[in-house]
Amino acid sequence: MSDTSDMGDESVPARPDLFDKFDPLVAQYDGLIASGHRDPFHLQMDQILSPTRAVVNGKEIILVGTYNYMGMTFDPDVIEAGQKALAEFGAGTTGSRVLNGTFQGHAECEAALREFYDMEHAMVFSTGYQANLGLMSAIAGRGDYIVLDADSHASIYDGCAMGNADVVRFKHNDVADLEKRLKRIPEGAGVLVVLEGVYSMVGDIAPLKEMVAVAKAAGAMIAVDEAHAMGFFGENGRGVFEQAGVEDDVDFVVGTFSKSVGTVGGFIVSNHPKFEVLRFVARPYVYTASLPPAVVACSATSIRKLRYAYDKRIHLWEASRHLHRSLREAGFTLGTDTAQSAIIAVKMPDQETSARMWAALIDEGVYVNMVPPQATPGLHLLRCSLCADHTKEQVEEIIARFKRAAATAELPLEI
Amino acid sequence: MTDKATVLPRLIEIIEPFNKKDIELNADTSFAKDLELDSLTVMDLVAEIEDEYDILLPVNMLPDLETIGDVAGAVAKIKSA
């Protein structure tokens, strides 16, 4: 530093601090902290006791915002598989999937996915985010079109931004708007329609039967992201596309290991005969290290168990419906009229009340997600996600604590 | 015949309901700096323009469309393609 300052002002042109652009966000965050509430974005879990219980600041809390839908994180078979792989294959792969980073466990994981989805091809990425980046950026080139729902996940938008296709949005879950936009695409252009089974902000599901029909009629290829549906939608737990009966019409299913599978990682499965070429052209697959051996071993074991987790599915749906109904009856305003998934979003009137309610819930011993305002412009949400391991008693506790927290936070309820 | 000059007056009519600051609209009006439209409003406006001209304005094209004049030019170009 002293060297450059010695050179004097004339030799160094004045330039803005590159962080200046974040000043409004920093001010918003500082305002939240200054208002005396706990910081919802820097909570530290000191101990994890089970998929549904943790210790924060020496106090036990119920976890109601983890996306750990099927409670596989502490499954004894999953843990055992991971420990064995850690001992036998080491801590990491130190390499890309296309170089030294494909171990027996990665192949095993892809085999488990092919069986689970009954599809020909499966490709495992290091995160779900990268799976979407890889598919979107690689598959659609200049002159092609990607048509996506306006409420698509950031990974879908970011993958589009990495690629060269023209990107067209349609109104969230609006079949007619999708159809209208598809009709405007020029003849001869390749088209990928990207849908999600469950949209994670308010937990609503897509009308996949209708949307897939419209996309197919336009000659488009279809990708469905089932991140928030794997494990508990459809007879085999494959996702909303299975429940909607459109398995034969979907070209790609994208998913993640960081929700129902209980680990970390992402994947694409497909029956497309040329699918395997993606291993060479999807840059987020090629230019990053592969998942550690313990992670793929845990994931493969978890996926194989999820297929037959009928009781867990039933219990998760019961818990989700019960929490939704009870919060609604208590006067909370929810993101959906019924429990469409295992996500239950509670609408808050403003950020101030949202922060107050979030803090009151933590004081009561309940963790939910306070959704950052940037993720849902115009909406302030506290998001709950249920786990198949939440007991009936825990769900009753969650409801009682929500009611007490609303009183503490002075959240008006509509009864 | 669809050129930038014929598109502009109708385009300004479409944008007027989004003109919450009630400023004068012309070819040089900037969406971000002058109209201060947020991302959700931009999406609604883009949809209206697309419907009016029965075209697609891809998301990746939007960063280059800073002013009303830029949009008029883009619409004219797409319509005459």
Short mmCIF file of C-alpha atoms in Angstrom, two decimals:
data_model
loop_
_atom_site.label_atom_id
_atom_site.label_comp_id
_atom_site.label_asym_id
_atom_site.label_seq_id
_atom_site.Cartn_x
_atom_site.Cartn_y
_atom_site.Cartn_z
CA MET A 1 0.00 0.00 0.00
CA SER A 2 2.73 2.50 0.95
CA ASP A 3 4.47 1.92 -2.38
CA THR A 4 1.49 3.00 -4.44
CA SER A 5 0.67 6.03 -2.29
CA ASP A 6 4.22 7.25 -2.74
CA MET A 7 3.56 7.46 -6.46
CA GLY A 8 1.23 10.40 -5.85
CA ASP A 9 -2.35 11.09 -6.93
CA GLU A 10 -1.62 11.89 -10.56
CA SER A 11 -0.45 8.42 -11.57
CA VAL A 12 -3.52 6.62 -10.12
CA PRO A 13 -6.86 7.51 -11.68
CA ALA A 14 -9.72 7.94 -9.20
CA ARG A 15 -12.17 5.05 -9.40
CA PRO A 16 -15.23 4.11 -7.37
CA ASP A 17 -15.06 1.40 -4.69
CA LEU A 18 -16.55 -1.67 -6.35
CA PHE A 19 -18.52 -2.37 -3.17
CA ASP A 20 -20.47 0.91 -3.40
CA LYS A 21 -23.18 -0.80 -5.43
CA PHE A 22 -24.12 -2.89 -2.40
CA ASP A 23 -24.69 0.12 -0.12
CA PRO A 24 -28.52 -0.06 -0.27
CA LEU A 25 -28.45 -3.74 0.72
CA VAL A 26 -25.97 -3.11 3.54
CA ALA A 27 -28.16 -0.26 4.81
CA GLN A 28 -31.22 -2.53 4.74
CA TYR A 29 -29.37 -5.22 6.67
CA ASP A 30 -27.92 -2.74 9.18
CA GLY A 31 -31.43 -1.39 9.73
CA LEU A 32 -32.67 -4.88 10.53
CA ILE A 33 -29.90 -5.47 13.07
CA ALA A 34 -30.24 -1.96 14.55
CA SER A 35 -33.92 -2.62 15.21
CA GLY A 36 -32.67 -4.96 17.92
CA HIS A 37 -33.72 -8.28 16.40
CA ARG A 38 -31.66 -11.40 16.10
CA ASP A 39 -29.83 -11.77 12.81
CA PRO A 40 -31.86 -14.28 10.77
CA PHE A 41 -29.10 -14.83 8.21
CA HIS A 42 -26.19 -15.78 10.48
CA LEU A 43 -27.70 -18.37 12.79
CA GLN A 44 -25.26 -21.04 13.90
CA MET A 45 -26.39 -24.58 14.67
CA ASP A 46 -24.04 -25.70 17.46
CA GLN A 47 -25.31 -29.26 17.56
CA ILE A 48 -27.57 -31.29 15.30
CA LEU A 49 -29.39 -33.85 17.42
CA SER A 50 -31.57 -35.37 14.69
CA PRO A 51 -33.17 -34.32 11.38
CA THR A 52 -35.71 -32.31 13.39
CA ARG A 53 -33.77 -31.07 16.46
CA ALA A 54 -30.72 -28.82 16.93
CA VAL A 55 -29.01 -26.83 19.66
CA VAL A 56 -28.58 -23.07 19.18
CA ASN A 57 -26.99 -20.93 21.91
CA GLY A 58 -27.30 -23.81 24.35
CA LYS A 59 -31.02 -24.21 23.70
CA GLU A 60 -32.81 -27.03 21.88
CA ILE A 61 -34.96 -26.00 18.93
CA ILE A 62 -37.27 -27.80 16.52
CA LEU A 63 -36.05 -27.52 12.92
CA VAL A 64 -38.89 -26.53 10.57
CA GLY A 65 -36.87 -25.08 7.71
CA THR A 66 -34.29 -27.59 6.47
CA TYR A 67 -35.73 -29.16 3.26
CA ASN A 68 -34.67 -32.41 4.92
CA TYR A 69 -38.03 -33.80 3.81
CA MET A 70 -37.38 -37.50 4.31
CA GLY A 71 -35.13 -37.30 7.35
CA MET A 72 -32.32 -39.27 5.71
CA THR A 73 -29.42 -37.30 7.24
CA PHE A 74 -29.16 -39.62 10.26
CA ASP A 75 -30.41 -42.84 8.68
CA PRO A 76 -28.15 -45.59 10.13
CA ASP A 77 -27.60 -47.31 6.75
CA VAL A 78 -26.71 -43.99 5.13
CA ILE A 79 -24.23 -43.11 7.89
CA GLU A 80 -22.66 -46.58 7.76
CA ALA A 81 -22.19 -46.41 3.96
CA GLY A 82 -20.54 -43.01 4.30
CA GLN A 83 -18.19 -44.13 7.06
CA LYS A 84 -17.13 -47.18 5.06
CA ALA A 85 -16.43 -45.10 1.95
CA LEU A 86 -14.56 -42.48 3.95
CA ALA A 87 -12.28 -45.19 5.38
CA GLU A 88 -11.82 -47.06 2.09
CA PHE A 89 -11.70 -44.24 -0.49
CA GLY A 90 -10.46 -41.28 1.55
CA ALA A 91 -11.73 -37.81 2.29
CA GLY A 92 -11.93 -36.41 -1.24
CA THR A 93 -11.41 -37.17 -4.92
CA THR A 94 -9.22 -34.13 -5.74
CA GLY A 95 -10.41 -34.24 -9.31
CA SER A 96 -12.99 -33.64 -12.00
CA ARG A 97 -15.46 -36.34 -12.98
CA VAL A 98 -13.81 -36.50 -16.43
CA LEU A 99 -10.27 -36.89 -15.06
CA ASN A 100 -9.39 -38.71 -11.83
CA GLY A 101 -12.64 -37.87 -9.97
CA THR A 102 -14.94 -40.73 -10.96
CA PHE A 103 -14.73 -43.41 -8.26
CA GLN A 104 -16.75 -46.57 -7.91
CA GLY A 105 -19.13 -44.60 -5.65
CA HIS A 106 -20.02 -42.08 -8.35
CA ALA A 107 -20.90 -44.89 -10.75
CA GLU A 108 -22.90 -46.56 -7.97
CA CYS A 109 -24.78 -43.33 -7.33
CA GLU A 110 -25.66 -42.97 -11.01
CA ALA A 111 -26.83 -46.60 -11.07
CA ALA A 112 -29.08 -45.89 -8.06
CA LEU A 113 -30.56 -42.89 -9.89
CA ARG A 114 -31.19 -44.88 -13.08
CA GLU A 115 -33.07 -47.48 -11.04
CA PHE A 116 -34.99 -44.90 -8.99
CA TYR A 117 -36.18 -43.03 -12.09
CA ASP A 118 -36.26 -46.06 -14.40
CA MET A 119 -34.27 -44.09 -16.96
CA GLU A 120 -31.34 -44.92 -19.24
CA HIS A 121 -28.94 -42.18 -18.22
CA ALA A 122 -27.92 -40.42 -15.03
CA MET A 123 -25.25 -37.80 -14.46
CA VAL A 124 -24.14 -36.70 -10.98
CA PHE A 125 -22.95 -33.12 -10.42
CA SER A 126 -21.30 -31.63 -7.34
CA THR A 127 -24.41 -29.57 -6.46
CA GLY A 128 -27.98 -29.19 -7.69
CA TYR A 129 -27.14 -25.62 -8.64
CA GLN A 130 -24.43 -26.90 -10.98
CA ALA A 131 -26.76 -29.50 -12.51
CA ASN A 132 -29.06 -26.69 -13.67
CA LEU A 133 -26.12 -24.53 -14.74
CA GLY A 134 -24.76 -27.43 -16.76
CA LEU A 135 -27.99 -28.33 -18.51
CA MET A 136 -29.14 -24.80 -19.35
CA SER A 137 -25.76 -23.46 -20.45
CA ALA A 138 -24.79 -26.46 -22.57
CA ILE A 139 -27.98 -27.53 -24.27
CA ALA A 140 -29.28 -24.31 -25.79
CA GLY A 141 -26.99 -22.49 -28.17
CA ARG A 142 -27.27 -19.33 -30.22
CA GLY A 143 -30.59 -19.23 -32.06
CA ASP A 144 -32.22 -21.71 -29.66
CA TYR A 145 -34.83 -20.75 -27.08
CA ILE A 146 -35.16 -21.54 -23.39
CA VAL A 147 -38.67 -20.91 -22.11
CA LEU A 148 -38.94 -20.73 -18.34
CA ASP A 149 -41.40 -19.92 -15.58
CA ALA A 150 -40.88 -16.40 -14.19
CA ASP A 151 -40.52 -17.88 -10.68
CA SER A 152 -37.74 -20.29 -11.71
CA HIS A 153 -34.91 -20.98 -9.28
CA ALA A 154 -31.77 -18.83 -9.50
CA SER A 155 -29.76 -21.79 -10.81
CA ILE A 156 -32.01 -21.98 -13.88
CA TYR A 157 -31.70 -18.26 -14.57
CA ASP A 158 -27.93 -18.36 -13.99
CA GLY A 159 -27.52 -21.34 -16.32
CA CYS A 160 -29.41 -19.40 -19.00
CA ALA A 161 -27.15 -16.38 -18.43
CA MET A 162 -24.10 -18.62 -19.02
CA GLY A 163 -25.44 -19.87 -22.34
CA ASN A 164 -26.25 -18.23 -25.65
CA ALA A 165 -29.92 -19.09 -26.12
CA ASP A 166 -32.70 -16.53 -26.22
CA VAL A 167 -34.47 -16.71 -22.86
CA VAL A 168 -38.23 -16.24 -22.69
CA ARG A 169 -40.24 -16.06 -19.46
CA PHE A 170 -43.89 -16.92 -18.98
CA LYS A 171 -46.12 -15.96 -16.05
CA HIS A 172 -45.76 -18.30 -13.10
CA ASN A 173 -47.78 -21.51 -13.61
CA ASP A 174 -49.80 -19.88 -16.41
CA VAL A 175 -50.47 -22.50 -19.11
CA ALA A 176 -52.08 -20.05 -21.55
CA ASP A 177 -49.17 -17.62 -21.25
CA LEU A 178 -46.70 -20.46 -21.91
CA GLU A 179 -48.66 -21.50 -24.98
CA LYS A 180 -48.83 -17.93 -26.29
CA ARG A 181 -45.07 -17.48 -25.98
CA LEU A 182 -44.27 -20.85 -27.57
CA LYS A 183 -46.34 -19.86 -30.62
CA ARG A 184 -44.16 -16.78 -31.14
CA ILE A 185 -40.92 -18.76 -31.42
CA PRO A 186 -39.64 -18.83 -35.01
CA GLU A 187 -39.86 -22.01 -37.04
CA GLY A 188 -36.74 -24.13 -37.01
CA ALA A 189 -35.44 -22.89 -33.65
CA GLY A 190 -34.66 -25.48 -30.96
CA VAL A 191 -36.72 -25.05 -27.78
CA LEU A 192 -36.26 -26.20 -24.19
CA VAL A 193 -39.13 -25.58 -21.75
CA VAL A 194 -37.96 -25.56 -18.13
CA LEU A 195 -40.48 -26.32 -15.37
CA GLU A 196 -40.28 -27.12 -11.68
CA GLY A 197 -42.45 -29.69 -9.90
CA VAL A 198 -42.64 -27.68 -6.68
CA TYR A 199 -41.77 -23.98 -6.53
CA SER A 200 -39.90 -23.45 -3.30
CA MET A 201 -40.93 -19.92 -2.37
CA VAL A 202 -44.54 -20.65 -1.43
CA GLY A 203 -44.56 -24.42 -2.05
CA ASP A 204 -47.07 -24.48 -4.89
CA ILE A 205 -46.91 -27.16 -7.58
CA ALA A 206 -46.94 -26.76 -11.37
CA PRO A 207 -49.88 -27.96 -13.50
CA LEU A 208 -47.43 -30.30 -15.25
CA LYS A 209 -50.00 -32.33 -17.19
CA GLU A 210 -51.29 -29.24 -18.98
CA MET A 211 -47.89 -27.56 -19.36
CA VAL A 212 -46.18 -30.64 -20.74
CA ALA A 213 -49.03 -31.10 -23.24
CA VAL A 214 -48.65 -27.52 -24.47
CA ALA A 215 -44.85 -27.81 -24.69
CA LYS A 216 -45.05 -31.11 -26.57
CA ALA A 217 -47.58 -29.67 -29.02
CA ALA A 218 -45.04 -26.93 -29.79
CA GLY A 219 -42.33 -29.52 -30.46
CA ALA A 220 -40.25 -28.42 -27.46
CA MET A 221 -37.96 -30.52 -25.28
CA ILE A 222 -38.86 -30.43 -21.59
CA ALA A 223 -36.81 -30.32 -18.41
CA VAL A 224 -38.45 -30.57 -14.99
CA ASP A 225 -36.61 -29.69 -11.79
CA GLU A 226 -37.94 -31.95 -9.03
CA ALA A 227 -35.63 -30.70 -6.25
CA HIS A 228 -38.49 -30.12 -3.78
CA ALA A 229 -40.58 -33.13 -4.80
CA MET A 230 -38.21 -36.10 -4.95
CA GLY A 231 -39.01 -38.76 -2.39
CA PHE A 232 -42.67 -38.07 -1.71
CA PHE A 233 -44.62 -37.23 -4.90
CA GLY A 234 -45.85 -40.11 -7.06
CA GLU A 235 -46.08 -43.85 -6.48
CA ASN A 236 -42.30 -44.30 -6.55
CA GLY A 237 -41.43 -40.93 -5.07
CA ARG A 238 -39.98 -39.62 -8.33
CA GLY A 239 -41.67 -36.25 -8.25
CA VAL A 240 -44.63 -34.21 -9.45
CA PHE A 241 -44.02 -35.37 -13.05
CA GLU A 242 -44.68 -38.95 -11.93
CA GLN A 243 -47.81 -37.95 -10.04
CA ALA A 244 -49.03 -35.98 -13.08
CA GLY A 245 -48.53 -39.02 -15.33
CA VAL A 246 -46.17 -37.31 -17.78
CA GLU A 247 -43.07 -39.47 -17.26
CA ASP A 248 -42.90 -40.47 -20.93
CA ASP A 249 -43.03 -36.88 -22.18
CA VAL A 250 -40.32 -35.31 -20.03
CA ASP A 251 -36.85 -35.26 -21.61
CA PHE A 252 -34.78 -34.35 -18.53
CA VAL A 253 -35.39 -34.50 -14.81
CA VAL A 254 -33.05 -32.37 -12.70
CA GLY A 255 -32.69 -32.99 -9.00
CA THR A 256 -30.61 -32.52 -5.90
CA PHE A 257 -29.19 -34.62 -3.08
CA SER A 258 -29.41 -31.72 -0.63
CA LYS A 259 -33.08 -32.14 0.20
CA SER A 260 -34.81 -35.54 0.43
CA VAL A 261 -31.59 -37.50 -0.20
CA GLY A 262 -30.03 -35.73 2.79
CA THR A 263 -26.49 -35.09 1.47
CA VAL A 264 -25.23 -32.65 -1.17
CA GLY A 265 -24.97 -32.97 -4.94
CA GLY A 266 -27.10 -32.70 -8.04
CA PHE A 267 -28.14 -34.80 -11.00
CA ILE A 268 -29.86 -35.02 -14.36
CA VAL A 269 -31.61 -38.20 -15.55
CA SER A 270 -32.81 -38.75 -19.10
CA ASN A 271 -33.71 -41.30 -21.77
CA HIS A 272 -32.29 -39.18 -24.57
CA PRO A 273 -29.97 -41.36 -26.70
CA LYS A 274 -27.35 -38.61 -27.02
CA PHE A 275 -27.45 -37.61 -23.34
CA GLU A 276 -23.95 -38.82 -22.40
CA VAL A 277 -22.29 -36.10 -24.50
CA LEU A 278 -23.24 -33.66 -21.74
CA ARG A 279 -20.32 -35.08 -19.75
CA PHE A 280 -18.02 -33.30 -22.21
CA VAL A 281 -19.92 -30.09 -22.86
CA ALA A 282 -21.47 -29.17 -19.50
CA ARG A 283 -18.76 -26.95 -18.02
CA PRO A 284 -20.10 -27.02 -14.42
CA TYR A 285 -19.60 -30.82 -14.63
CA VAL A 286 -16.14 -30.76 -16.20
CA TYR A 287 -14.41 -27.86 -14.45
CA THR A 288 -14.99 -28.69 -10.79
CA ALA A 289 -14.01 -31.43 -8.37
CA SER A 290 -16.38 -34.35 -7.98
CA LEU A 291 -18.26 -35.18 -4.79
CA PRO A 292 -16.26 -36.82 -1.95
CA PRO A 293 -16.53 -40.64 -1.70
CA ALA A 294 -18.50 -40.50 1.56
CA VAL A 295 -21.10 -38.19 -0.01
CA VAL A 296 -21.77 -40.39 -3.04
CA ALA A 297 -21.89 -43.52 -0.85
CA CYS A 298 -24.42 -41.87 1.50
CA SER A 299 -26.41 -40.61 -1.49
CA ALA A 300 -26.60 -43.96 -3.28
CA THR A 301 -27.77 -45.70 -0.10
CA SER A 302 -30.31 -42.98 0.61
CA ILE A 303 -31.75 -43.03 -2.94
CA ARG A 304 -32.20 -46.82 -2.79
CA LYS A 305 -34.05 -46.51 0.53
CA LEU A 306 -36.22 -43.58 -0.61
CA ARG A 307 -37.84 -45.68 -3.28
CA TYR A 308 -39.47 -47.89 -0.65
CA ALA A 309 -40.05 -45.21 2.00
CA TYR A 310 -43.85 -45.52 1.76
CA ASP A 311 -44.50 -44.92 5.46
CA LYS A 312 -42.34 -41.82 5.52
CA ARG A 313 -44.20 -40.41 2.52
CA ILE A 314 -47.57 -40.93 4.17
CA HIS A 315 -46.37 -39.39 7.41
CA LEU A 316 -44.79 -36.37 5.69
CA TRP A 317 -48.03 -35.60 3.84
CA GLU A 318 -50.08 -35.97 7.03
CA ALA A 319 -47.75 -33.64 8.93
CA SER A 320 -47.73 -31.06 6.11
CA ARG A 321 -51.52 -31.03 5.77
CA HIS A 322 -52.03 -30.85 9.52
CA LEU A 323 -49.60 -27.95 10.00
CA HIS A 324 -51.12 -26.08 7.04
CA ARG A 325 -54.70 -26.55 8.27
CA SER A 326 -53.84 -25.62 11.85
CA LEU A 327 -51.89 -22.48 10.99
CA ARG A 328 -54.67 -21.39 8.71
CA GLU A 329 -57.30 -21.98 11.38
CA ALA A 330 -55.13 -20.00 13.80
CA GLY A 331 -55.41 -17.01 11.45
CA PHE A 332 -52.03 -17.03 9.72
CA THR A 333 -51.97 -16.00 6.05
CA LEU A 334 -50.39 -18.78 4.01
CA GLY A 335 -48.85 -18.89 0.54
CA THR A 336 -51.21 -21.58 -0.73
CA ASP A 337 -54.87 -22.46 0.01
CA THR A 338 -54.01 -26.07 0.76
CA ALA A 339 -50.79 -27.96 1.51
CA GLN A 340 -49.60 -28.62 -2.04
CA SER A 341 -46.16 -29.80 -0.92
CA ALA A 342 -44.11 -30.08 2.29
CA ILE A 343 -43.38 -26.34 2.13
CA ILE A 344 -45.72 -24.07 4.05
CA ALA A 345 -45.01 -20.37 3.56
CA VAL A 346 -46.41 -17.91 6.08
CA LYS A 347 -46.94 -14.41 4.68
CA MET A 348 -45.78 -11.46 6.77
CA PRO A 349 -47.03 -7.90 6.28
CA ASP A 350 -43.56 -6.31 6.12
CA GLN A 351 -39.89 -7.01 6.77
CA GLU A 352 -39.96 -5.51 10.27
CA THR A 353 -42.79 -7.81 11.42
CA SER A 354 -41.18 -10.71 9.60
CA ALA A 355 -37.91 -10.23 11.53
CA ARG A 356 -39.82 -9.84 14.80
CA MET A 357 -41.84 -13.01 14.20
CA TRP A 358 -38.74 -14.96 13.16
CA ALA A 359 -36.94 -13.92 16.35
CA ALA A 360 -39.99 -14.74 18.50
CA LEU A 361 -40.09 -18.22 16.95
CA ILE A 362 -36.39 -18.76 17.74
CA ASP A 363 -37.07 -17.68 21.32
CA GLU A 364 -39.89 -20.22 21.41
CA GLY A 365 -37.53 -22.87 20.03
CA VAL A 366 -38.65 -23.12 16.40
CA TYR A 367 -36.40 -22.54 13.39
CA VAL A 368 -38.03 -21.50 10.09
CA ASN A 369 -36.49 -19.77 7.05
CA MET A 370 -36.79 -16.03 6.82
CA VAL A 371 -36.72 -15.67 3.04
CA PRO A 372 -34.38 -12.83 1.99
CA PRO A 373 -36.50 -10.09 0.35
CA GLN A 374 -34.37 -10.21 -2.84
CA ALA A 375 -35.56 -13.79 -3.46
CA THR A 376 -39.25 -12.87 -3.46
CA PRO A 377 -39.72 -9.25 -4.52
CA GLY A 378 -42.89 -7.83 -3.01
CA LEU A 379 -43.37 -10.72 -0.58
CA HIS A 380 -42.21 -11.22 3.00
CA LEU A 381 -42.22 -14.89 3.85
CA LEU A 382 -41.42 -17.12 6.77
CA ARG A 383 -41.05 -20.54 5.22
CA CYS A 384 -41.61 -23.85 6.97
CA SER A 385 -40.63 -27.19 5.51
CA LEU A 386 -41.75 -30.42 7.13
CA CYS A 387 -39.75 -33.58 7.68
CA ALA A 388 -41.04 -37.16 7.69
CA ASP A 389 -39.38 -37.48 11.10
CA HIS A 390 -41.45 -34.71 12.72
CA THR A 391 -43.57 -36.54 15.29
CA LYS A 392 -47.22 -35.69 15.85
CA GLU A 393 -46.22 -34.17 19.20
CA GLN A 394 -43.60 -31.98 17.52
CA VAL A 395 -46.13 -30.72 14.98
CA GLU A 396 -48.52 -29.80 17.82
CA GLU A 397 -45.63 -28.01 19.55
CA ILE A 398 -44.81 -26.09 16.35
CA ILE A 399 -48.42 -24.92 16.07
CA ALA A 400 -48.60 -23.86 19.74
CA ARG A 401 -45.28 -22.02 19.48
CA PHE A 402 -46.38 -20.23 16.30
CA LYS A 403 -49.43 -18.91 18.14
CA ARG A 404 -47.39 -17.72 21.12
CA ALA A 405 -44.74 -16.15 18.86
CA ALA A 406 -47.44 -14.25 16.93
CA ALA A 407 -48.68 -12.75 20.20
CA THR A 408 -45.12 -11.77 21.23
CA ALA A 409 -44.34 -10.32 17.78
CA GLU A 410 -47.72 -8.55 17.64
CA LEU A 411 -48.48 -10.18 14.32
CA PRO A 412 -52.14 -9.54 13.47
CA LEU A 413 -54.01 -12.81 12.81
CA GLU A 414 -57.18 -13.02 10.74
CA ILE A 415 -59.60 -15.14 12.67
CA MET B 1 -44.16 -0.66 -42.60
CA THR B 2 -42.86 -0.83 -39.04
CA ASP B 3 -40.00 1.50 -38.28
CA LYS B 4 -38.73 3.06 -35.10
CA ALA B 5 -40.59 6.33 -35.71
CA THR B 6 -43.98 4.66 -36.12
CA VAL B 7 -43.44 2.36 -33.13
CA LEU B 8 -42.42 5.13 -30.71
CA PRO B 9 -45.76 6.97 -30.18
CA ARG B 10 -47.71 3.75 -29.50
CA LEU B 11 -44.89 2.46 -27.29
CA ILE B 12 -45.07 5.60 -25.16
CA GLU B 13 -48.84 5.03 -24.76
CA ILE B 14 -48.15 1.49 -23.50
CA ILE B 15 -45.49 2.70 -21.07
CA GLU B 16 -47.58 5.61 -19.71
CA PRO B 17 -49.46 3.50 -17.08
CA PHE B 18 -46.04 2.45 -15.71
CA ASN B 19 -44.96 6.09 -15.42
CA LYS B 20 -45.56 6.39 -11.67
CA LYS B 21 -43.29 9.43 -11.38
CA ASP B 22 -45.33 11.22 -14.04
CA ILE B 23 -42.32 12.38 -16.02
CA GLU B 24 -42.32 13.31 -19.69
CA LEU B 25 -41.69 10.24 -21.86
CA ASN B 26 -39.60 10.39 -25.01
CA ALA B 27 -37.07 8.29 -26.92
CA ASP B 28 -34.30 9.18 -24.47
CA THR B 29 -36.21 8.25 -21.29
CA SER B 30 -34.29 5.57 -19.37
CA PHE B 31 -36.25 2.71 -17.74
CA ALA B 32 -33.82 2.30 -14.86
CA LYS B 33 -32.66 5.87 -14.24
CA ASP B 34 -35.74 7.94 -15.13
CA LEU B 35 -38.72 5.61 -14.64
CA GLU B 36 -36.97 3.64 -11.85
CA LEU B 37 -38.88 0.46 -12.71
CA ASP B 38 -38.25 -2.57 -10.46
CA SER B 39 -37.70 -6.03 -11.92
CA LEU B 40 -41.32 -7.17 -11.42
CA THR B 41 -42.71 -4.08 -13.16
CA VAL B 42 -40.27 -4.53 -16.02
CA MET B 43 -41.60 -8.05 -16.53
CA ASP B 44 -45.20 -6.79 -16.73
CA LEU B 45 -44.22 -4.04 -19.14
CA VAL B 46 -42.24 -6.42 -21.36
CA ALA B 47 -45.28 -8.74 -21.51
CA GLU B 48 -47.52 -5.83 -22.58
CA ILE B 49 -45.14 -4.80 -25.33
CA GLU B 50 -44.79 -8.40 -26.51
CA ASP B 51 -48.58 -8.81 -26.67
CA GLU B 52 -49.08 -5.51 -28.49
CA TYR B 53 -46.68 -6.45 -31.28
CA ASP B 54 -47.05 -10.26 -31.06
CA ILE B 55 -43.29 -10.69 -30.62
CA LEU B 56 -40.81 -12.05 -28.07
CA LEU B 57 -38.37 -9.76 -26.29
CA PRO B 58 -35.95 -12.31 -24.80
CA VAL B 59 -34.69 -11.66 -21.25
CA ASN B 60 -31.09 -11.69 -22.48
CA MET B 61 -31.86 -8.76 -24.80
CA LEU B 62 -33.18 -6.51 -22.01
CA PRO B 63 -29.86 -5.20 -20.61
CA ASP B 64 -29.21 -3.55 -23.99
CA LEU B 65 -32.60 -1.81 -24.00
CA GLU B 66 -31.91 1.11 -21.73
CA THR B 67 -34.22 3.73 -23.19
CA ILE B 68 -37.68 3.85 -24.76
CA GLY B 69 -35.96 4.60 -28.07
CA ASP B 70 -33.86 1.41 -27.72
CA VAL B 71 -37.05 -0.64 -27.29
CA ALA B 72 -38.73 1.07 -30.26
CA GLY B 73 -35.70 0.21 -32.37
CA ALA B 74 -35.70 -3.41 -31.19
CA VAL B 75 -39.44 -3.82 -31.83
CA ALA B 76 -39.09 -2.34 -35.33
CA LYS B 77 -36.16 -4.64 -36.08
CA ILE B 78 -38.00 -7.77 -34.91
CA LYS B 79 -41.21 -6.84 -36.76
CA SER B 80 -39.41 -6.24 -40.05
CA ALA B 81 -37.20 -9.33 -39.76
#
